[in-house]
Tab-separated table of C-alpha atoms in Angstrom:
chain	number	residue	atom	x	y	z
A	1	UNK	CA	93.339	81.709	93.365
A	2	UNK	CA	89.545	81.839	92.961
A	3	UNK	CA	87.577	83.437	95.457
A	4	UNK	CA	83.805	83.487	96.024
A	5	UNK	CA	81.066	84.278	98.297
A	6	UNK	CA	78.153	81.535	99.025
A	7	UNK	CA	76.091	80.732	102.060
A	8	UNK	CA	75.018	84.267	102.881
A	9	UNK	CA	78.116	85.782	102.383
A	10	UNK	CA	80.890	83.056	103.565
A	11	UNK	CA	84.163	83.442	101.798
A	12	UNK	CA	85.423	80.456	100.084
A	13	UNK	CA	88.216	79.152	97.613
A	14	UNK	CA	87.751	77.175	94.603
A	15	UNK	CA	89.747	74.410	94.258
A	16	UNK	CA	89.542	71.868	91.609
A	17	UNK	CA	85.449	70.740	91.265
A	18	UNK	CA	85.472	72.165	95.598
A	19	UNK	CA	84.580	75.052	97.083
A	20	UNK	CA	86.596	75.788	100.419
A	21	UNK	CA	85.457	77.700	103.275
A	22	UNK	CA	88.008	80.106	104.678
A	23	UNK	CA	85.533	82.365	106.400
A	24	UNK	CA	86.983	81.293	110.117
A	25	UNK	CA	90.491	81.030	108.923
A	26	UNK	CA	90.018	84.803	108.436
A	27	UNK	CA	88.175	85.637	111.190
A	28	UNK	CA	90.650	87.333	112.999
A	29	UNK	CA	90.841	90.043	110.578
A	30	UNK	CA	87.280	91.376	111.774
A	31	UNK	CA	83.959	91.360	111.003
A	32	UNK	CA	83.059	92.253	107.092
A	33	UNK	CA	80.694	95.101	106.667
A	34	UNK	CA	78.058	95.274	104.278
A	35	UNK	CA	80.484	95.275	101.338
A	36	UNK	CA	80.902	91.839	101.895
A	37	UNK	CA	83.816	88.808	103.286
A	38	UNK	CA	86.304	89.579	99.745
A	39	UNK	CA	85.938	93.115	100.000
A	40	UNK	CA	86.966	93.019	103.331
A	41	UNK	CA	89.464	90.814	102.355
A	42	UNK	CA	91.039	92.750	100.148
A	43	UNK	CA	90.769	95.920	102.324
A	44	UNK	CA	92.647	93.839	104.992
A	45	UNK	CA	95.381	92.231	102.656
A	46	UNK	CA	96.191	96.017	101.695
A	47	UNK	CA	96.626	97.192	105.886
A	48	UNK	CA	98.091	93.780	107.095
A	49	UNK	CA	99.491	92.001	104.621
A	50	UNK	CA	98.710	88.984	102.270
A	51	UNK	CA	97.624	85.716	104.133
A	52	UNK	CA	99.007	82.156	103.367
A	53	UNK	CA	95.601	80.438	102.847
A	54	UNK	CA	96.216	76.730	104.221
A	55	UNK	CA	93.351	75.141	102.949
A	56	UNK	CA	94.337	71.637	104.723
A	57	UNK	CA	91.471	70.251	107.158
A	58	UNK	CA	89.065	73.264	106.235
A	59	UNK	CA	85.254	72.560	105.139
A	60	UNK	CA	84.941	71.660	101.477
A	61	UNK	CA	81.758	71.364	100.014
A	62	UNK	CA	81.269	70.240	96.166
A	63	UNK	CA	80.742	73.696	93.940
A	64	UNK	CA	78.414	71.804	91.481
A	65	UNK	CA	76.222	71.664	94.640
A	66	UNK	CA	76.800	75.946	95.860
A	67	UNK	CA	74.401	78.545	94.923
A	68	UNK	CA	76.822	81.177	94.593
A	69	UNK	CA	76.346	84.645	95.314
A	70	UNK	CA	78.122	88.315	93.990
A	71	UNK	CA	81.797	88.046	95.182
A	72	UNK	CA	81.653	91.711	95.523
A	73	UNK	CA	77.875	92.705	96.349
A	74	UNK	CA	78.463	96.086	97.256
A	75	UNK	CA	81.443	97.529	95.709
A	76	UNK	CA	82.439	101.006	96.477
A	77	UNK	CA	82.732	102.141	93.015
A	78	UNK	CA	81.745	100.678	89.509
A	79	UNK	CA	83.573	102.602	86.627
A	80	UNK	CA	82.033	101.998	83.199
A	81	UNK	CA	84.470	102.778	79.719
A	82	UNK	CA	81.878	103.341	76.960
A	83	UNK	CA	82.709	102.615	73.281
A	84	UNK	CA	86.143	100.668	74.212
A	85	UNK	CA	85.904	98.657	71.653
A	86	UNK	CA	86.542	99.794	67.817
A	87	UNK	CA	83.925	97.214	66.760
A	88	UNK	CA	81.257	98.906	69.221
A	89	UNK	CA	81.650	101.901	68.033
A	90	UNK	CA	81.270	101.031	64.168
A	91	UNK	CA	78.146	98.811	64.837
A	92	UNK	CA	76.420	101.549	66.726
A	93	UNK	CA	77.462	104.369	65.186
A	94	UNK	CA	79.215	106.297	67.728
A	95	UNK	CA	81.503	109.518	66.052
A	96	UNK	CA	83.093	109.181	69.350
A	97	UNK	CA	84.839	106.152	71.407
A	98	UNK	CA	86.122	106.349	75.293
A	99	UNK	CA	89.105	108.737	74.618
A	100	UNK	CA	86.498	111.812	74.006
A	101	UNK	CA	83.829	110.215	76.511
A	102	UNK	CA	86.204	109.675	79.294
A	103	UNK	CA	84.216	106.985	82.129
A	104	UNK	CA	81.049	107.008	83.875
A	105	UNK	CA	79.991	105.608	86.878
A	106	UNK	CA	77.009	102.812	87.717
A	107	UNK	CA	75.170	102.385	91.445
A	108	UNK	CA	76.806	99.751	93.702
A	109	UNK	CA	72.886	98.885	93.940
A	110	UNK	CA	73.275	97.676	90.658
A	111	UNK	CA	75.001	94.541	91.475
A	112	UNK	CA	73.814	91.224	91.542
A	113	UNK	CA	75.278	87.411	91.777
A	114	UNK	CA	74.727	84.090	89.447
A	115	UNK	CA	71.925	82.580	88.832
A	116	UNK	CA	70.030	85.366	89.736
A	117	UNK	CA	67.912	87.077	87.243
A	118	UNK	CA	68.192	90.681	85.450
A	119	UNK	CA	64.672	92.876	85.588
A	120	UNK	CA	63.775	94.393	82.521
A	121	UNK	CA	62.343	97.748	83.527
A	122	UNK	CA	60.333	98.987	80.444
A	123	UNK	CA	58.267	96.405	78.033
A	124	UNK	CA	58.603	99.073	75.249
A	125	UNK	CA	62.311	100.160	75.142
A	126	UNK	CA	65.166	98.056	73.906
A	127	UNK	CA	67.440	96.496	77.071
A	128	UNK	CA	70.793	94.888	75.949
A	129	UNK	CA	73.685	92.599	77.343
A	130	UNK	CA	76.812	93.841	77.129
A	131	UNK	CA	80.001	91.606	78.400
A	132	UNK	CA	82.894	92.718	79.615
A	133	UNK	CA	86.167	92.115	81.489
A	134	UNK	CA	86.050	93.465	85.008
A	135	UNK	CA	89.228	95.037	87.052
A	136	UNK	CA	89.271	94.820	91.276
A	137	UNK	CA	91.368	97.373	92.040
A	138	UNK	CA	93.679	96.090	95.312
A	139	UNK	CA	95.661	99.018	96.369
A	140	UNK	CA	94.449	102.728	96.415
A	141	UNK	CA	95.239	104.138	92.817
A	142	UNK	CA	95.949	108.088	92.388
A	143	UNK	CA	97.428	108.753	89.022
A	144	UNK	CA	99.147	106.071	88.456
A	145	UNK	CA	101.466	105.269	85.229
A	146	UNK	CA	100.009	102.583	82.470
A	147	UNK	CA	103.340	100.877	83.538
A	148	UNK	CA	102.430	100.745	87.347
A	149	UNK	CA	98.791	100.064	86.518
A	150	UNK	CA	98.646	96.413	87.324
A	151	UNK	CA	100.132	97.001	90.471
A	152	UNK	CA	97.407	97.844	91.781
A	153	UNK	CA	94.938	95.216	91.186
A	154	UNK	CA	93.657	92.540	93.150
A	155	UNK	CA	91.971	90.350	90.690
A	156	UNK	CA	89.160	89.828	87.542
A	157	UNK	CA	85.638	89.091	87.133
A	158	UNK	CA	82.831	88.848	84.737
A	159	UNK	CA	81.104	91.855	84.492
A	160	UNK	CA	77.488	92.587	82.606
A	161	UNK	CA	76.877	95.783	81.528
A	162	UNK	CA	73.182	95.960	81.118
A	163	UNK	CA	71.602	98.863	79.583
A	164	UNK	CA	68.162	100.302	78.624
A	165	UNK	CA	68.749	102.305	75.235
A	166	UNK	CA	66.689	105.259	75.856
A	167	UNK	CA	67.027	109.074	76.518
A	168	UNK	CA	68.488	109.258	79.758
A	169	UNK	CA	72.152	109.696	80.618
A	170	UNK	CA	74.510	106.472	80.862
A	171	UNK	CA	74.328	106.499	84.243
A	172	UNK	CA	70.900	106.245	84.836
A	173	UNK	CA	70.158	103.872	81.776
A	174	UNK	CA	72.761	101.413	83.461
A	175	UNK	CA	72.162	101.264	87.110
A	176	UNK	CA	68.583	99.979	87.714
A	177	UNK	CA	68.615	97.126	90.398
A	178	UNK	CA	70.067	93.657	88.678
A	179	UNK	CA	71.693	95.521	85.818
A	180	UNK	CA	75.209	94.734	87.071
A	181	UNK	CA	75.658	90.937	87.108
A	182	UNK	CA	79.021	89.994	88.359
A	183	UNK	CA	80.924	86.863	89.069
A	184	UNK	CA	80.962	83.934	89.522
A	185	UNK	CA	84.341	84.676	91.736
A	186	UNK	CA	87.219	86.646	91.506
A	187	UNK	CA	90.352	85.320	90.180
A	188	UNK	CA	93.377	86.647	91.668
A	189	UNK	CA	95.861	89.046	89.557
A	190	UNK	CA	98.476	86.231	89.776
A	191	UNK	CA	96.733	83.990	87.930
A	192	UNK	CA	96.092	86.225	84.758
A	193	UNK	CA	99.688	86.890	82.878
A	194	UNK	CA	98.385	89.534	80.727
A	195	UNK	CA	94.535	90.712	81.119
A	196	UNK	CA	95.106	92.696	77.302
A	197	UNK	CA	95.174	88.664	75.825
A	198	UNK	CA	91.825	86.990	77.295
A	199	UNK	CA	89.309	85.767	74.768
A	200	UNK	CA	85.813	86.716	75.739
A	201	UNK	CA	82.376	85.323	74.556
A	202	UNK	CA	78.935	86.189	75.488
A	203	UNK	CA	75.726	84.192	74.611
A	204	UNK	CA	72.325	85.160	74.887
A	205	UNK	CA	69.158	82.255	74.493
A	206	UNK	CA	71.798	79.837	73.422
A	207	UNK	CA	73.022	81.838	70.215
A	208	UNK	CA	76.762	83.635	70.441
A	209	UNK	CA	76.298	87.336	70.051
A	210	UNK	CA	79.839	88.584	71.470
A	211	UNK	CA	83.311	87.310	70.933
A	212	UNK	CA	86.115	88.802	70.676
A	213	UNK	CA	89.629	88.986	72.819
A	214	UNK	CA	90.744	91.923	75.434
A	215	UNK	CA	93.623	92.645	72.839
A	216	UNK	CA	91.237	94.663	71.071
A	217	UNK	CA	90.805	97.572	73.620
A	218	UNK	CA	91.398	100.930	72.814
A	219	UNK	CA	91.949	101.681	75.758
A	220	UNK	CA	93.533	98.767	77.726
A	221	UNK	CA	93.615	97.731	81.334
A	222	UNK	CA	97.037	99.973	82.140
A	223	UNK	CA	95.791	102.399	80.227
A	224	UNK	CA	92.302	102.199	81.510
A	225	UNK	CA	93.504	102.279	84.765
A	226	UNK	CA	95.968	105.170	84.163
A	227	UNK	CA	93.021	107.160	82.962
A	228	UNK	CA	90.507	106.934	85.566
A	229	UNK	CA	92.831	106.959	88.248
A	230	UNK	CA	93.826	110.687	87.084
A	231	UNK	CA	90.433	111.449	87.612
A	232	UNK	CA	89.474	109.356	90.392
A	233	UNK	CA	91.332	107.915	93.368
A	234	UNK	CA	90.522	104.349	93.075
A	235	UNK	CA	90.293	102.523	96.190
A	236	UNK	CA	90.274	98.711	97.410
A	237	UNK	CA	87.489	96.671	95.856
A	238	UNK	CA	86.352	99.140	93.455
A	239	UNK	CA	85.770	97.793	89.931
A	240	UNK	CA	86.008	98.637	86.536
A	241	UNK	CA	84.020	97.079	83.740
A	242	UNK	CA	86.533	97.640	80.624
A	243	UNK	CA	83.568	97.879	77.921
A	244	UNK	CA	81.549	95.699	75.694
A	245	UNK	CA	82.662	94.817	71.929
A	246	UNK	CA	80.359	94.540	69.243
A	247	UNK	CA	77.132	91.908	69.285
A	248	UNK	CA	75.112	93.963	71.721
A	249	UNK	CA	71.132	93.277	71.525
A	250	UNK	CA	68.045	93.361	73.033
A	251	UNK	CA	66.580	90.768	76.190
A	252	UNK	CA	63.811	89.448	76.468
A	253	UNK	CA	61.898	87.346	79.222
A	254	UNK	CA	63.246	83.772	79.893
A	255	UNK	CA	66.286	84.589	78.078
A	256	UNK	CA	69.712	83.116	79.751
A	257	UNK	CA	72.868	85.326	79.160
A	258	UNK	CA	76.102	83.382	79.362
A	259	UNK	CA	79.466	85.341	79.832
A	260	UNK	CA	82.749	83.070	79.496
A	261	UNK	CA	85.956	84.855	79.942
A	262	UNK	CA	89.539	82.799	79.451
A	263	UNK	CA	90.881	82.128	82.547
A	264	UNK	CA	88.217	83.950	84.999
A	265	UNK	CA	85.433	82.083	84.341
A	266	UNK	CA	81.957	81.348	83.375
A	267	UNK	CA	78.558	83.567	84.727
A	268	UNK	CA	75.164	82.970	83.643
A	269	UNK	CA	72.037	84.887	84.899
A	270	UNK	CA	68.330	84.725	83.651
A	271	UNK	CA	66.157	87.244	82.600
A	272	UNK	CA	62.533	88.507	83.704
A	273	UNK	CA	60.656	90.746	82.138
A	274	UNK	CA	57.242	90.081	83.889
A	275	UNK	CA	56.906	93.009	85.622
A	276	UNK	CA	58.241	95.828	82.856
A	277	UNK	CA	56.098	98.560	82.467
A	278	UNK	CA	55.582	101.302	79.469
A	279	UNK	CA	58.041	103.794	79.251
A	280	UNK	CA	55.406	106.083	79.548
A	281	UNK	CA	54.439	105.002	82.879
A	282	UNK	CA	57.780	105.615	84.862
A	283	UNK	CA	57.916	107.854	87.266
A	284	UNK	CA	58.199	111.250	85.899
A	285	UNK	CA	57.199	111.206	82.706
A	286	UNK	CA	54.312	113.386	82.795
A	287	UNK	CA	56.689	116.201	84.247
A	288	UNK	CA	58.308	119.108	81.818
């Protein structure tokens, strides 16, 4: 099952070339919060149970013809693994990969739907694309075995990974406002057999820069999971970009960055760089 937000935050299922509204069918689970209808969805699922979604006689609306939006705008925690892939590492040089770095985190702030565009904040510093495979976690996760790992997740998405190469710490350099394009729904964990077999390509301006298949993880989903659940609880809805392979590069304005992912899907966002200032000029930089 696919499942996506649209029209202000209405849930909806993709079937075939529609897009069906369940929003009402649900509404006797509550009102979402500001997290959003799937997020609430999932939280709900995990109190009260799965829900047969009937989709007979329910409003259908062609998807060619839905803007959609981020099927988890507000998540309550995005969990980065740097240099996860062996091919990263080489091509920028890293002496270390995600078993000595461990995971960061990126702002929930940082999340934005298809279609929309990513902000380049500086004119004069390098910002690259980096796609990725991204884990929603369904049911609360506290050191949890690689083997009991996919237990506990609701689904996959398309995650990008944007990030300004300069001086700061990961966290900051990856969580300006649009720098954590996600979408364009999330496909339920029953759908993907194995998430450690999914081919993944990335295009930026037309030209492939990324491909390369989820097999090549060092660390992979159980273990990724395993990991960061020994050193964070991970809760409903929370999501976990799995890290980039090689092929990252640099944006620039008007560019349109495509991230196809087998069996999740397809997201594409825009770039705009029209309003990027000088390094030199951010806030702070006089200051030592």
């Amino acid at each position: 099952m696919r499942l996506a937000l649209f029209d202000k935050g209405r849930l909806g299922v993709v079937d075939g070339d529609d897009l069906v509204d369940v929003t009402e069918r649900l509404a006797d689970r509550g009102t979402p919060g500001p997290a959003g209808a799937l997020h609430h969805y999932i939280e709900t699922t995990v109190r009260d149970g799965a829900v047969a979604l009937d989709l007979t006689g329910l409003p259908r609306v062609p998807l060619a013809e839905v803007d959609l939006e981020a099927p988890l705008p507000r998540p309550g925690k995005i969990i980065g693994a740097p240099v996860n892939y062996l091919d990263h590492k080489a091509e920028m040089e890293y002496t270390t990969s995600i078993a000595d770095l461990g995971v960061f985190l990126k702002a929930n702030s940082s999340v934005i739907g298809p279609g929309q565009d990513v902000l380049l904040p500086y004119n004069d510093k390098r910002t690259d694309q980096e796609g990725e495979l991204g884990v929603v976690i369904g049911r609360t996760a506290r050191h949890v075995s690689a083997d009991k790992a996919l237990d506990h997740v609701f689904g996959y998405t398309c995650v990008l990974d944007i990030t300004v190469r300069s001086g700061e710490d990961r966290s900051t350099r990856k969580s300006f406002d649009t720098f954590t394009p996600l979408g364009p729904w999330v496909v339920t964990a029953d759908d993907i057999a194995d998430p450690d077999t999914l081919g993944l390509r990335c295009e930026v301006g037309g030209e492939t820069r990324q491909r390369t298949t989820t097999a090549d993880l060092i660390f992979g989903v159980r273990e990724l999971i395993a990991y960061t659940s020994s050193v964070m609880t991970l809760h409903p809805g929370d999501v976990i970009a799995t890290g980039t392979p090689a092929g990252v590069g640099p944006l620039s304005h008007g560019d349109r960055i495509v991230l196809d992912i087998e069996q999740v899907g397809r997201l594409e966002v825009g770039v705009d760089g029209s309003r990027a200032l000088p390094y030199a000029q951010r806030p702070g930089s006089r200051v030592r």
